[in-house]
Amino acid sequence: MLRKVVDRAKQIRRSEGFKHSVATPRRISLHATQRLNRGVFAIEIQENSGFFSVMQMVLFILMYCDEKCLTPCISARGGLYGDAEGRMDWFSAFFEPVRTAAAGGVVTRKIRTSTVRDLVQLGFRQRYEARLRLRSASELFFAHYRPAAHIFEEVDSICQKLEVGASTLGAHFRGTDKTLEAVPVSWGGFCRQVESALTENPQLTNIFVSSDEQAFIDFFVAWPFNIPVRVAPAKLLASGSTPVHFSGYPGLEIGREALVSSLLLANCGLLVKTPSYLSAWSKIFNPSLPVKLVSPPRPDAFWFPDSRLWLEQAAQDKAA
């Protein structure tokens, strides 16, 4: 009973409505400052949450800039993935801009950069969440940013080594604290979903599995799938029930492994997954990737991209 009360309290504290109300003064001040930049929207992210939660913030910023004809200037320092002093822009360590300074026009005047530590400080989820679509989100992101060359090189090398490609079923199981935001699925139930997908797609000849829980990976590898199973090369996994990004590992390495894992899943021929920003962003990185979401996000955490994946999947099932 106590655990249920604690979990419910966490849900309320993490709810968008609660956080949106608390952040109202900060949000008003931020937008007032940015209007002084005259055409540039300069945001430094210092959010203490998962890597792809930060990427959600980037996506919303790009939507706002696209709507208002602004030039985005996005950086990310400190938080869970940067250095304690905030000197390193870790977003720029993983992503490079598509548009050069010459193409976008060199800004010579002083630019005021606003720091945000939570998406609600921007107020964009209420404005844009319902308008997000998978393919247009992918087009928007790649119009501004792409993974850095060294990330692509690492992903290509792993794909060749593990034979990850169009004939691979990607499997991603997000455990630890995700039960607060998604309807849980048993390990055996997930494996049976993978078996079903393999039966329906005989062209798939191997499996690539990624998870934040070593115990689940061991369980999955032992399951009699009758085709080879390759495991994501991530070394930084959850510590008990504590998520990876709160386990005290070096921040830059956590971020790199998360991004590489998402891109590896994006290279598969089919993805079977539980709700997770990491594997949902695989669909943003590759909008042609077929995805089977085995359970929905909870109603109070029904967020893009998994929300859109679930709605589109339900519509397809109904039509079939």
PDB file of N, CA and C in Angstrom, residues 81 171-177 187 208-221 231-251 253-258 261 264 278:
ATOM      1  N   TYR A  81      24.687  14.530 -18.577  1.00  0.00           N
ATOM      2  CA  TYR A  81      25.580  14.081 -19.639  1.00  0.00           C
ATOM      3  C   TYR A  81      26.790  14.975 -19.859  1.00  0.00           C
ATOM      4  N   ALA A 171      14.823  -5.783 -31.010  1.00  0.00           N
ATOM      5  CA  ALA A 171      13.985  -5.937 -29.820  1.00  0.00           C
ATOM      6  C   ALA A 171      14.507  -5.003 -28.733  1.00  0.00           C
ATOM      7  N   HIS A 172      13.627  -4.165 -28.214  1.00  0.00           N
ATOM      8  CA  HIS A 172      14.040  -3.253 -27.145  1.00  0.00           C
ATOM      9  C   HIS A 172      13.063  -3.342 -25.980  1.00  0.00           C
ATOM     10  N   PHE A 173      13.617  -3.651 -24.804  1.00  0.00           N
ATOM     11  CA  PHE A 173      12.815  -3.765 -23.581  1.00  0.00           C
ATOM     12  C   PHE A 173      13.330  -2.752 -22.577  1.00  0.00           C
ATOM     13  N   ARG A 174      12.484  -1.802 -22.215  1.00  0.00           N
ATOM     14  CA  ARG A 174      12.838  -0.772 -21.228  1.00  0.00           C
ATOM     15  C   ARG A 174      12.253  -1.169 -19.876  1.00  0.00           C
ATOM     16  N   GLY A 175      13.130  -1.368 -18.905  1.00  0.00           N
ATOM     17  CA  GLY A 175      12.682  -1.790 -17.578  1.00  0.00           C
ATOM     18  C   GLY A 175      12.816  -0.682 -16.556  1.00  0.00           C
ATOM     19  N   THR A 176      13.323  -1.019 -15.391  1.00  0.00           N
ATOM     20  CA  THR A 176      13.519  -0.143 -14.216  1.00  0.00           C
ATOM     21  C   THR A 176      12.275   0.702 -13.951  1.00  0.00           C
ATOM     22  N   ASP A 177      12.401   2.037 -13.948  1.00  0.00           N
ATOM     23  CA  ASP A 177      11.296   2.893 -13.510  1.00  0.00           C
ATOM     24  C   ASP A 177      10.248   3.153 -14.586  1.00  0.00           C
ATOM     25  N   TRP A 187       8.529 -10.481 -19.035  1.00  0.00           N
ATOM     26  CA  TRP A 187       9.619 -10.886 -19.918  1.00  0.00           C
ATOM     27  C   TRP A 187       9.163 -11.977 -20.886  1.00  0.00           C
ATOM     28  N   PHE A 208      18.415  -8.642 -32.859  1.00  0.00           N
ATOM     29  CA  PHE A 208      19.312  -7.725 -32.143  1.00  0.00           C
ATOM     30  C   PHE A 208      18.540  -7.196 -30.942  1.00  0.00           C
ATOM     31  N   VAL A 209      19.020  -7.485 -29.739  1.00  0.00           N
ATOM     32  CA  VAL A 209      18.296  -7.098 -28.527  1.00  0.00           C
ATOM     33  C   VAL A 209      19.044  -6.018 -27.759  1.00  0.00           C
ATOM     34  N   SER A 210      18.276  -5.060 -27.271  1.00  0.00           N
ATOM     35  CA  SER A 210      18.824  -3.967 -26.471  1.00  0.00           C
ATOM     36  C   SER A 210      17.926  -3.755 -25.262  1.00  0.00           C
ATOM     37  N   SER A 211      18.528  -3.555 -24.107  1.00  0.00           N
ATOM     38  CA  SER A 211      17.766  -3.328 -22.884  1.00  0.00           C
ATOM     39  C   SER A 211      18.652  -2.643 -21.859  1.00  0.00           C
ATOM     40  N   ASP A 212      18.008  -2.037 -20.860  1.00  0.00           N
ATOM     41  CA  ASP A 212      18.760  -1.425 -19.765  1.00  0.00           C
ATOM     42  C   ASP A 212      18.936  -2.382 -18.594  1.00  0.00           C
ATOM     43  N   GLU A 213      18.402  -3.611 -18.712  1.00  0.00           N
ATOM     44  CA  GLU A 213      18.458  -4.580 -17.619  1.00  0.00           C
ATOM     45  C   GLU A 213      19.213  -5.838 -18.045  1.00  0.00           C
ATOM     46  N   GLN A 214      20.326  -6.134 -17.381  1.00  0.00           N
ATOM     47  CA  GLN A 214      21.115  -7.301 -17.727  1.00  0.00           C
ATOM     48  C   GLN A 214      20.339  -8.596 -17.492  1.00  0.00           C
ATOM     49  N   ALA A 215      19.541  -8.644 -16.428  1.00  0.00           N
ATOM     50  CA  ALA A 215      18.774  -9.860 -16.131  1.00  0.00           C
ATOM     51  C   ALA A 215      17.791 -10.162 -17.263  1.00  0.00           C
ATOM     52  N   PHE A 216      17.166  -9.121 -17.822  1.00  0.00           N
ATOM     53  CA  PHE A 216      16.268  -9.359 -18.951  1.00  0.00           C
ATOM     54  C   PHE A 216      17.044  -9.859 -20.159  1.00  0.00           C
ATOM     55  N   ILE A 217      18.194  -9.259 -20.439  1.00  0.00           N
ATOM     56  CA  ILE A 217      18.993  -9.704 -21.582  1.00  0.00           C
ATOM     57  C   ILE A 217      19.349 -11.178 -21.448  1.00  0.00           C
ATOM     58  N   ASP A 218      19.755 -11.596 -20.252  1.00  0.00           N
ATOM     59  CA  ASP A 218      20.086 -13.005 -20.020  1.00  0.00           C
ATOM     60  C   ASP A 218      18.874 -13.894 -20.279  1.00  0.00           C
ATOM     61  N   PHE A 219      17.704 -13.462 -19.808  1.00  0.00           N
ATOM     62  CA  PHE A 219      16.466 -14.210 -20.021  1.00  0.00           C
ATOM     63  C   PHE A 219      16.147 -14.309 -21.507  1.00  0.00           C
ATOM     64  N   PHE A 220      16.288 -13.194 -22.215  1.00  0.00           N
ATOM     65  CA  PHE A 220      15.952 -13.140 -23.636  1.00  0.00           C
ATOM     66  C   PHE A 220      16.879 -14.030 -24.454  1.00  0.00           C
ATOM     67  N   VAL A 221      18.173 -13.962 -24.170  1.00  0.00           N
ATOM     68  CA  VAL A 221      19.151 -14.760 -24.920  1.00  0.00           C
ATOM     69  C   VAL A 221      18.897 -16.253 -24.721  1.00  0.00           C
ATOM     70  N   VAL A 231      23.462  -9.177 -29.084  1.00  0.00           N
ATOM     71  CA  VAL A 231      23.183  -8.273 -27.978  1.00  0.00           C
ATOM     72  C   VAL A 231      23.858  -6.931 -28.226  1.00  0.00           C
ATOM     73  N   ALA A 232      23.144  -5.859 -27.944  1.00  0.00           N
ATOM     74  CA  ALA A 232      23.713  -4.525 -28.074  1.00  0.00           C
ATOM     75  C   ALA A 232      24.975  -4.414 -27.227  1.00  0.00           C
ATOM     76  N   PRO A 233      26.013  -3.765 -27.751  1.00  0.00           N
ATOM     77  CA  PRO A 233      27.301  -3.722 -27.051  1.00  0.00           C
ATOM     78  C   PRO A 233      27.354  -2.709 -25.904  1.00  0.00           C
ATOM     79  N   ALA A 234      26.210  -2.205 -25.441  1.00  0.00           N
ATOM     80  CA  ALA A 234      26.201  -1.241 -24.339  1.00  0.00           C
ATOM     81  C   ALA A 234      26.761  -1.884 -23.073  1.00  0.00           C
ATOM     82  N   LYS A 235      27.655  -1.194 -22.408  1.00  0.00           N
ATOM     83  CA  LYS A 235      28.287  -1.693 -21.187  1.00  0.00           C
ATOM     84  C   LYS A 235      27.692  -1.071 -19.924  1.00  0.00           C
ATOM     85  N   LEU A 236      27.020   0.060 -20.074  1.00  0.00           N
ATOM     86  CA  LEU A 236      26.487   0.777 -18.919  1.00  0.00           C
ATOM     87  C   LEU A 236      25.005   0.465 -18.779  1.00  0.00           C
ATOM     88  N   LEU A 237      24.669  -0.424 -17.853  1.00  0.00           N
ATOM     89  CA  LEU A 237      23.295  -0.859 -17.658  1.00  0.00           C
ATOM     90  C   LEU A 237      22.786  -0.394 -16.300  1.00  0.00           C
ATOM     91  N   ALA A 238      21.492  -0.594 -16.072  1.00  0.00           N
ATOM     92  CA  ALA A 238      20.875  -0.143 -14.831  1.00  0.00           C
ATOM     93  C   ALA A 238      21.478  -0.858 -13.628  1.00  0.00           C
ATOM     94  N   SER A 239      21.487  -0.141 -12.517  1.00  0.00           N
ATOM     95  CA  SER A 239      21.956  -0.709 -11.253  1.00  0.00           C
ATOM     96  C   SER A 239      20.738  -1.022 -10.398  1.00  0.00           C
ATOM     97  N   GLY A 240      20.316  -2.300 -10.401  1.00  0.00           N
ATOM     98  CA  GLY A 240      19.106  -2.682  -9.694  1.00  0.00           C
ATOM     99  C   GLY A 240      17.903  -2.010 -10.334  1.00  0.00           C
ATOM    100  N   SER A 241      17.102  -1.307  -9.527  1.00  0.00           N
ATOM    101  CA  SER A 241      15.929  -0.607 -10.045  1.00  0.00           C
ATOM    102  C   SER A 241      16.240   0.837 -10.430  1.00  0.00           C
ATOM    103  N   THR A 242      17.501   1.246 -10.313  1.00  0.00           N
ATOM    104  CA  THR A 242      17.900   2.608 -10.644  1.00  0.00           C
ATOM    105  C   THR A 242      18.194   2.723 -12.140  1.00  0.00           C
ATOM    106  N   PRO A 243      17.550   3.655 -12.856  1.00  0.00           N
ATOM    107  CA  PRO A 243      17.788   3.789 -14.291  1.00  0.00           C
ATOM    108  C   PRO A 243      19.257   4.079 -14.603  1.00  0.00           C
ATOM    109  N   VAL A 244      19.661   3.768 -15.828  1.00  0.00           N
ATOM    110  CA  VAL A 244      21.048   3.938 -16.248  1.00  0.00           C
ATOM    111  C   VAL A 244      21.536   5.354 -16.013  1.00  0.00           C
ATOM    112  N   HIS A 245      20.700   6.337 -16.396  1.00  0.00           N
ATOM    113  CA  HIS A 245      21.156   7.721 -16.342  1.00  0.00           C
ATOM    114  C   HIS A 245      21.225   8.278 -14.924  1.00  0.00           C
ATOM    115  N   PHE A 246      20.771   7.501 -13.935  1.00  0.00           N
ATOM    116  CA  PHE A 246      20.918   7.906 -12.543  1.00  0.00           C
ATOM    117  C   PHE A 246      21.853   6.975 -11.772  1.00  0.00           C
ATOM    118  N   SER A 247      22.649   6.184 -12.489  1.00  0.00           N
ATOM    119  CA  SER A 247      23.485   5.157 -11.855  1.00  0.00           C
ATOM    120  C   SER A 247      24.925   5.601 -11.611  1.00  0.00           C
ATOM    121  N   GLY A 248      25.245   6.853 -11.892  1.00  0.00           N
ATOM    122  CA  GLY A 248      26.563   7.369 -11.570  1.00  0.00           C
ATOM    123  C   GLY A 248      27.636   7.117 -12.603  1.00  0.00           C
ATOM    124  N   TYR A 249      27.258   6.645 -13.805  1.00  0.00           N
ATOM    125  CA  TYR A 249      28.240   6.417 -14.855  1.00  0.00           C
ATOM    126  C   TYR A 249      28.670   7.757 -15.478  1.00  0.00           C
ATOM    127  N   PRO A 250      29.821   7.767 -16.168  1.00  0.00           N
ATOM    128  CA  PRO A 250      30.234   8.996 -16.864  1.00  0.00           C
ATOM    129  C   PRO A 250      29.165   9.447 -17.856  1.00  0.00           C
ATOM    130  N   GLY A 251      28.746  10.699 -17.731  1.00  0.00           N
ATOM    131  CA  GLY A 251      27.614  11.184 -18.495  1.00  0.00           C
ATOM    132  C   GLY A 251      27.776  11.084 -19.996  1.00  0.00           C
ATOM    133  N   GLU A 253      29.524   9.047 -21.742  1.00  0.00           N
ATOM    134  CA  GLU A 253      29.454   7.652 -22.183  1.00  0.00           C
ATOM    135  C   GLU A 253      28.018   7.134 -22.169  1.00  0.00           C
ATOM    136  N   ILE A 254      27.237   7.536 -21.159  1.00  0.00           N
ATOM    137  CA  ILE A 254      25.825   7.130 -21.120  1.00  0.00           C
ATOM    138  C   ILE A 254      25.107   7.655 -22.364  1.00  0.00           C
ATOM    139  N   GLY A 255      25.321   8.928 -22.663  1.00  0.00           N
ATOM    140  CA  GLY A 255      24.672   9.525 -23.813  1.00  0.00           C
ATOM    141  C   GLY A 255      25.084   8.861 -25.114  1.00  0.00           C
ATOM    142  N   ARG A 256      26.372   8.589 -25.259  1.00  0.00           N
ATOM    143  CA  ARG A 256      26.851   7.946 -26.485  1.00  0.00           C
ATOM    144  C   ARG A 256      26.216   6.579 -26.659  1.00  0.00           C
ATOM    145  N   GLU A 257      26.177   5.772 -25.603  1.00  0.00           N
ATOM    146  CA  GLU A 257      25.595   4.429 -25.709  1.00  0.00           C
ATOM    147  C   GLU A 257      24.102   4.497 -26.022  1.00  0.00           C
ATOM    148  N   ALA A 258      23.392   5.468 -25.442  1.00  0.00           N
ATOM    149  CA  ALA A 258      21.967   5.609 -25.725  1.00  0.00           C
ATOM    150  C   ALA A 258      21.736   5.950 -27.192  1.00  0.00           C
ATOM    151  N   SER A 261      22.663   2.970 -29.459  1.00  0.00           N
ATOM    152  CA  SER A 261      21.648   1.911 -29.362  1.00  0.00           C
ATOM    153  C   SER A 261      20.411   2.258 -30.182  1.00  0.00           C
ATOM    154  N   LEU A 264      21.244   1.879 -33.852  1.00  0.00           N
ATOM    155  CA  LEU A 264      21.347   0.471 -34.225  1.00  0.00           C
ATOM    156  C   LEU A 264      19.963  -0.136 -34.433  1.00  0.00           C
ATOM    157  N   LEU A 278      14.015   6.084 -26.096  1.00  0.00           N
ATOM    158  CA  LEU A 278      15.203   5.647 -26.843  1.00  0.00           C
ATOM    159  C   LEU A 278      14.806   4.919 -28.124  1.00  0.00           C
TER     160      LEU A 278
END
